CSV table of C-alpha atoms in Angstrom, one decimal:
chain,number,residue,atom,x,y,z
R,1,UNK,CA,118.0,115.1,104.5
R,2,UNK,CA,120.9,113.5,103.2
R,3,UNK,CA,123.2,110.5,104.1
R,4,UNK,CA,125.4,107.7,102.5
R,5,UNK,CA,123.9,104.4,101.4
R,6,UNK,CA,125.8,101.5,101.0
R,7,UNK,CA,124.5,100.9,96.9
R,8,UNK,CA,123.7,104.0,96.2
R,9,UNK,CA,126.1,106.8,97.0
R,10,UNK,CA,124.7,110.1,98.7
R,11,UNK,CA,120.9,110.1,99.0
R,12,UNK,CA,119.0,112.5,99.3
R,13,UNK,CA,115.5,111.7,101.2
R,14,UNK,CA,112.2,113.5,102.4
R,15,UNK,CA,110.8,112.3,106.0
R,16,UNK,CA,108.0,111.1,104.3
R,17,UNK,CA,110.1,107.8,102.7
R,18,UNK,CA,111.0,106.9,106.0
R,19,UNK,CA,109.7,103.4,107.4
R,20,UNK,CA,109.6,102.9,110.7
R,21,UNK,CA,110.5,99.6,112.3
R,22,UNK,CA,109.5,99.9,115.9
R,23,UNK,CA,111.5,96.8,116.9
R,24,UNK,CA,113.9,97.3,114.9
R,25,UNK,CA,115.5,93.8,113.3
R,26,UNK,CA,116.1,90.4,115.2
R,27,UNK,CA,120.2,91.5,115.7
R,28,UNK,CA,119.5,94.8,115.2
R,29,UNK,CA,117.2,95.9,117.8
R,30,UNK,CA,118.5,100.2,117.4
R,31,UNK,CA,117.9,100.6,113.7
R,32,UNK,CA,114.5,101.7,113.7
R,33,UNK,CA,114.0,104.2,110.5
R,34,UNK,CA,114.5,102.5,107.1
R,35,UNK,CA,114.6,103.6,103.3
R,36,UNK,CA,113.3,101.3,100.5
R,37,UNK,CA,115.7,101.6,97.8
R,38,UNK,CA,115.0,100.5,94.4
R,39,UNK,CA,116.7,101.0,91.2
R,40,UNK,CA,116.3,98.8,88.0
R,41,UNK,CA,120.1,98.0,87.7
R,42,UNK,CA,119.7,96.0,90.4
R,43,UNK,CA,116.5,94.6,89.6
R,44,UNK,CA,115.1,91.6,90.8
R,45,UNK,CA,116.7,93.2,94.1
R,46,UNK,CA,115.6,95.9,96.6
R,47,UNK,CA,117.4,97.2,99.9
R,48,UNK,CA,116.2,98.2,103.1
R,49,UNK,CA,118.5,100.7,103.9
R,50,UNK,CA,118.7,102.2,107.5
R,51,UNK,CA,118.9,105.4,107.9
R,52,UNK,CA,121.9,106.8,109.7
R,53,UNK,CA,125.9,106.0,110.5
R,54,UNK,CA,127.4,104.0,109.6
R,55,UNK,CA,125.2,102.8,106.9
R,56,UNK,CA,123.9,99.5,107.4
R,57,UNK,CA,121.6,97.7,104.2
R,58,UNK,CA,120.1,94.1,104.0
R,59,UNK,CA,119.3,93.1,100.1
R,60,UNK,CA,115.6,92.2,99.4
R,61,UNK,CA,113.7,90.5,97.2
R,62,UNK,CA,109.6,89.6,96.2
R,63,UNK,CA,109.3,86.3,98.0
R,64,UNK,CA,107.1,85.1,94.4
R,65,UNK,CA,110.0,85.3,92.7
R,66,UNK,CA,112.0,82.6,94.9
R,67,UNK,CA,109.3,80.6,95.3
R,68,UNK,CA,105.9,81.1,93.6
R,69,UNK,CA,103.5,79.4,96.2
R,70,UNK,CA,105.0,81.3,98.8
R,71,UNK,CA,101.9,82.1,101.6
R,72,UNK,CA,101.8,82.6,105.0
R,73,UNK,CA,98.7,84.2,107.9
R,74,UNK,CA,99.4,87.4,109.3
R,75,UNK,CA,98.9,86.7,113.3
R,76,UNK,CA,96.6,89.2,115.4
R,77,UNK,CA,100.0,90.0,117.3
R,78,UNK,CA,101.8,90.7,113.9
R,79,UNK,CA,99.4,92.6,112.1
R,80,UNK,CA,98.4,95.0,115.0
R,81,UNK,CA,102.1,96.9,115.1
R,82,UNK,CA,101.7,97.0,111.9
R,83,UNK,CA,98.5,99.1,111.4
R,84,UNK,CA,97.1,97.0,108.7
R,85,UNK,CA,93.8,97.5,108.1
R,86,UNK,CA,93.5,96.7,104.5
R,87,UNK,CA,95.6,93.6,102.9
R,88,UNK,CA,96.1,96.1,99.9
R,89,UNK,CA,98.6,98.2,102.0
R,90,UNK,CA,100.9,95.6,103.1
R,91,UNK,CA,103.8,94.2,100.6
R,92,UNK,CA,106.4,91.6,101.8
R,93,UNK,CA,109.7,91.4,100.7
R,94,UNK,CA,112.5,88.2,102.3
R,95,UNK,CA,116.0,89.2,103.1
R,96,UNK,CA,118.3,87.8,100.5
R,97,UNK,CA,122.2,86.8,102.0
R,98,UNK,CA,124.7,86.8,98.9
R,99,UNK,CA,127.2,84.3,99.3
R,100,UNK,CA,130.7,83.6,97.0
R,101,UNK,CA,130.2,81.6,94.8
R,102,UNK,CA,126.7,83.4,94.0
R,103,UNK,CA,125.1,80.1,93.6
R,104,UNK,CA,125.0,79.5,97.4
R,105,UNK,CA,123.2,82.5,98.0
R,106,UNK,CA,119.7,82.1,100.0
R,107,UNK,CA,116.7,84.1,100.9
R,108,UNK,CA,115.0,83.7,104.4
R,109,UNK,CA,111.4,82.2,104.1
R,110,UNK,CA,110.8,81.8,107.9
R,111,UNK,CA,111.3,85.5,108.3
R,112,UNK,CA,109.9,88.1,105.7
R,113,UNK,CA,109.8,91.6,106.2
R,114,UNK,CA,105.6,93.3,105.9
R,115,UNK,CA,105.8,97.1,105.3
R,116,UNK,CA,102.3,98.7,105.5
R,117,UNK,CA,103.3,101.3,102.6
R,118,UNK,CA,100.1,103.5,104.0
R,119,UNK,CA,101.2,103.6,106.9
R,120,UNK,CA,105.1,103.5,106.8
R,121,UNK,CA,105.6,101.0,109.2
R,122,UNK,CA,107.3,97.7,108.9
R,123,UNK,CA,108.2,94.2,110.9
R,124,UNK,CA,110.3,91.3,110.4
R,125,UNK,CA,107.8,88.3,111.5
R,126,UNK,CA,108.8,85.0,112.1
R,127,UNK,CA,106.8,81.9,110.9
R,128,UNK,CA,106.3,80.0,113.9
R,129,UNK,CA,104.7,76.7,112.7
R,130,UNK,CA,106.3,77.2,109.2
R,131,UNK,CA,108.4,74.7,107.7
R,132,UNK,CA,110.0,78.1,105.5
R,133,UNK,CA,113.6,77.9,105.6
R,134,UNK,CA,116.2,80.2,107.0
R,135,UNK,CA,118.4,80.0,103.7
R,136,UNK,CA,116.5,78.9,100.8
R,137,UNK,CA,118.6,78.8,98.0
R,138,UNK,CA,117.9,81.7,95.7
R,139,UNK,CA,119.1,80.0,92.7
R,140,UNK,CA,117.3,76.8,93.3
R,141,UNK,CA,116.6,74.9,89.6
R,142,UNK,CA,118.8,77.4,87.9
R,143,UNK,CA,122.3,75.5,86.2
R,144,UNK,CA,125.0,76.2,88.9
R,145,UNK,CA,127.7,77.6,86.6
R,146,UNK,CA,130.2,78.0,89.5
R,147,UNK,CA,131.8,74.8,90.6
R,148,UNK,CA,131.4,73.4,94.0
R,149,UNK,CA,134.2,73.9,96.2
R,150,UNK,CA,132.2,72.3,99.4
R,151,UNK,CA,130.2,69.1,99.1
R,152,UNK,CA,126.0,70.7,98.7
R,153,UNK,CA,124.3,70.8,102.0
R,154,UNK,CA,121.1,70.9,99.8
R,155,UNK,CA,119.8,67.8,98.1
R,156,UNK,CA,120.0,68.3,94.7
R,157,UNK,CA,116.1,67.4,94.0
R,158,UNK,CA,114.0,69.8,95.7
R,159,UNK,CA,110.8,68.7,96.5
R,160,UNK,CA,108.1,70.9,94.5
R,161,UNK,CA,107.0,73.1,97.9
R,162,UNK,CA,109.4,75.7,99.2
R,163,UNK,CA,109.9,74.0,102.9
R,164,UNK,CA,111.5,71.6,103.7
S,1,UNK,CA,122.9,85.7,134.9
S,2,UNK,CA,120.1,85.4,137.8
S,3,UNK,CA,119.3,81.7,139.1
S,4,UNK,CA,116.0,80.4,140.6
S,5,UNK,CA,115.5,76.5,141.4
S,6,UNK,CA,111.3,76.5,141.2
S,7,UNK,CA,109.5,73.3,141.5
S,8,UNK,CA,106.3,72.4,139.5
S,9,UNK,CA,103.8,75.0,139.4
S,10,UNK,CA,106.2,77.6,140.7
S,11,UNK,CA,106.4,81.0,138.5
S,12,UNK,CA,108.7,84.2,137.8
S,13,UNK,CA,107.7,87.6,137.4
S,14,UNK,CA,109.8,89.4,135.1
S,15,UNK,CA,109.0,92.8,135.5
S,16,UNK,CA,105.5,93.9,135.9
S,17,UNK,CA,103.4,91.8,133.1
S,18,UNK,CA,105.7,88.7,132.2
S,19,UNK,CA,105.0,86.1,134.1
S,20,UNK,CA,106.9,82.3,133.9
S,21,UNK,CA,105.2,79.0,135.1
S,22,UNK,CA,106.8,75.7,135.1
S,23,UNK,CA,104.3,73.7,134.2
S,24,UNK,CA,106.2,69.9,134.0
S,25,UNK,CA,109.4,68.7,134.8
S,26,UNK,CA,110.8,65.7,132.5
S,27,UNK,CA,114.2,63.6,132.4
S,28,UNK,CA,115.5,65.6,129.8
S,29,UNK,CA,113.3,69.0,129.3
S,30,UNK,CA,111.2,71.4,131.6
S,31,UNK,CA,107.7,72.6,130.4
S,32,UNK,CA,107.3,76.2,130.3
S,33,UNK,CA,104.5,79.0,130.3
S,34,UNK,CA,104.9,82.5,129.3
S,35,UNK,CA,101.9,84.5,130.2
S,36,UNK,CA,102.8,88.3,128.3
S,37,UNK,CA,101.3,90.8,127.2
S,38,UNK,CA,101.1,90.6,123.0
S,39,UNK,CA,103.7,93.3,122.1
S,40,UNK,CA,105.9,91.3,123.6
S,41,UNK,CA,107.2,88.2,121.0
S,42,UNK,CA,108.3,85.0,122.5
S,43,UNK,CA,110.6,82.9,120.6
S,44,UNK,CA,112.5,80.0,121.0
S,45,UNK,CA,116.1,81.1,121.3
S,46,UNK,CA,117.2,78.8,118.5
S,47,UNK,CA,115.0,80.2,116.3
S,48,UNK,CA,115.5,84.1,117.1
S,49,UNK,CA,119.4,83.1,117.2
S,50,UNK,CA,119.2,81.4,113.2
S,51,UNK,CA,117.4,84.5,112.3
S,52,UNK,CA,120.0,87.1,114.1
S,53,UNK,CA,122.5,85.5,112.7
S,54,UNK,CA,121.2,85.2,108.8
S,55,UNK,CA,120.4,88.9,109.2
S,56,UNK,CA,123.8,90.2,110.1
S,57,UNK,CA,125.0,87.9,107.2
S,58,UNK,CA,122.8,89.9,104.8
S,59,UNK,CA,123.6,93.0,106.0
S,60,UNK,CA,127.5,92.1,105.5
S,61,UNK,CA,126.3,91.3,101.9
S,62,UNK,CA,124.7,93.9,100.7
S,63,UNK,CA,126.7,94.7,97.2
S,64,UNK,CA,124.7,92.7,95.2
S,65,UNK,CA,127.6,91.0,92.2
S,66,UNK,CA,126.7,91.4,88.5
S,67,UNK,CA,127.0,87.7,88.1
S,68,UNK,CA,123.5,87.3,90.4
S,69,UNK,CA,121.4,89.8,88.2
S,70,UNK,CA,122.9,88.0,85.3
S,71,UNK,CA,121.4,84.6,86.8
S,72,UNK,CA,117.6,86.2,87.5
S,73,UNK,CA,116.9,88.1,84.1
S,74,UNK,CA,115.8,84.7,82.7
């Protein structure tokens, strides 16, 4: 099968890479079948890239990498749609939003994407309860090259854990 | 959009298996329980709606600039 991604030109794919998000996403309750795209130009990043017209992508990255304690529980009503029966199978990945200047861009802690990569089925959960952040700042403790155009929303001294 | 006035104890059926108590009535906020079954996900709007609106602003961001990759190979 064959469609067009938005990184990636004309993909070619077997039904077998297909992820199934039975919800779909929070905004985009239709898009249901996904491809995890991965290619090491654009590593630290991944996309999950939804399968069909027009094409539609959301940039990903490994939540350890933004912020190393990163943790959260799986609920009961999380981890059922998601088939999990062994922690082994599940990876999760947070939804990265690229801003201009790059420095302003930010990852969403309070709502990571689990794929059960046995299974082929993912979810974007929600951290109730979680002080996670919407847009973490991706770039947090790295020297801002770019200068500020707009006075910074974030304090400039994070504290050491990843909420706030 | 459909309007109920319910006092204290009174509930909603959405459906067949959502059901809607309130269970207090303040100056400034009502007290409400959701009794559903588990598939379904109950959020606070403000929540779901910060959520919504960070994933359609990822979505519209999806080229990913040199400059970023730059940044992360430390």
């Amino acid at each position: 099968m064959q469609f067009r991604s938005i990184n990636f030109g004309e993909l070619t794919y077997a039904p077998g890479d297909v992820i199934r998000f039975p919800e779909g996403l929070p905004g985009f309750p239709t898009l249901k079948e996904f491809l995890l795209l991965d290619s090491p130009e654009f590593q630290p990043f991944q996309y999950l890239q939804a399968v069909g017209d027009p094409p539609i992508a959301f940039p990903l990255i490994n939540p350890q990498l933004v912020c190393p304690e990163y943790r959260f529980a799986l609920s009961d009503e999380d981890a059922r749609p998601l088939e999990a029966e062994r922690p082994e199978d599940l990876m999760t990945f947070v939804i990265v939003t690229i801003t201009q200047p790059v420095a302003q861009a930010t990852a969403n802690l309070m709502a990571p994407l689990v794929i059960n990569s046995r299974r082929m089925v993912g979810r974007q959960i929600i951290l109730h309860g979680s002080d996670y952040p919407v847009q973490f700042p991706l770039l947090r403790g790295q020297p801002q090259e770019q200068p500020q155009e707009q006075p910074q929303e974030q304090p400039q001294e994070q504290p050491a854990a990843c909420e706030v | 959009m459909l309007v109920f006035t319910r006092k204290r104890e009174e509930r909603l059926m959405i459906g067949n298996d959502i059901e809607v108590v309130v269970l207090g009535i303040g100056r400034e906020s009502v007290k409400l329980g959701i009794r559903a079954p588990r598939r379904i996900a109950v959020h606070r709007w403000e929540v779901y709606e910060a959520i919504r609106a960070q994933n359609l602003a990822a979505s519209t961001s999806a080229a990913v600039p040199p400059e970023i990759l730059k940044k992360f190979s430390k």
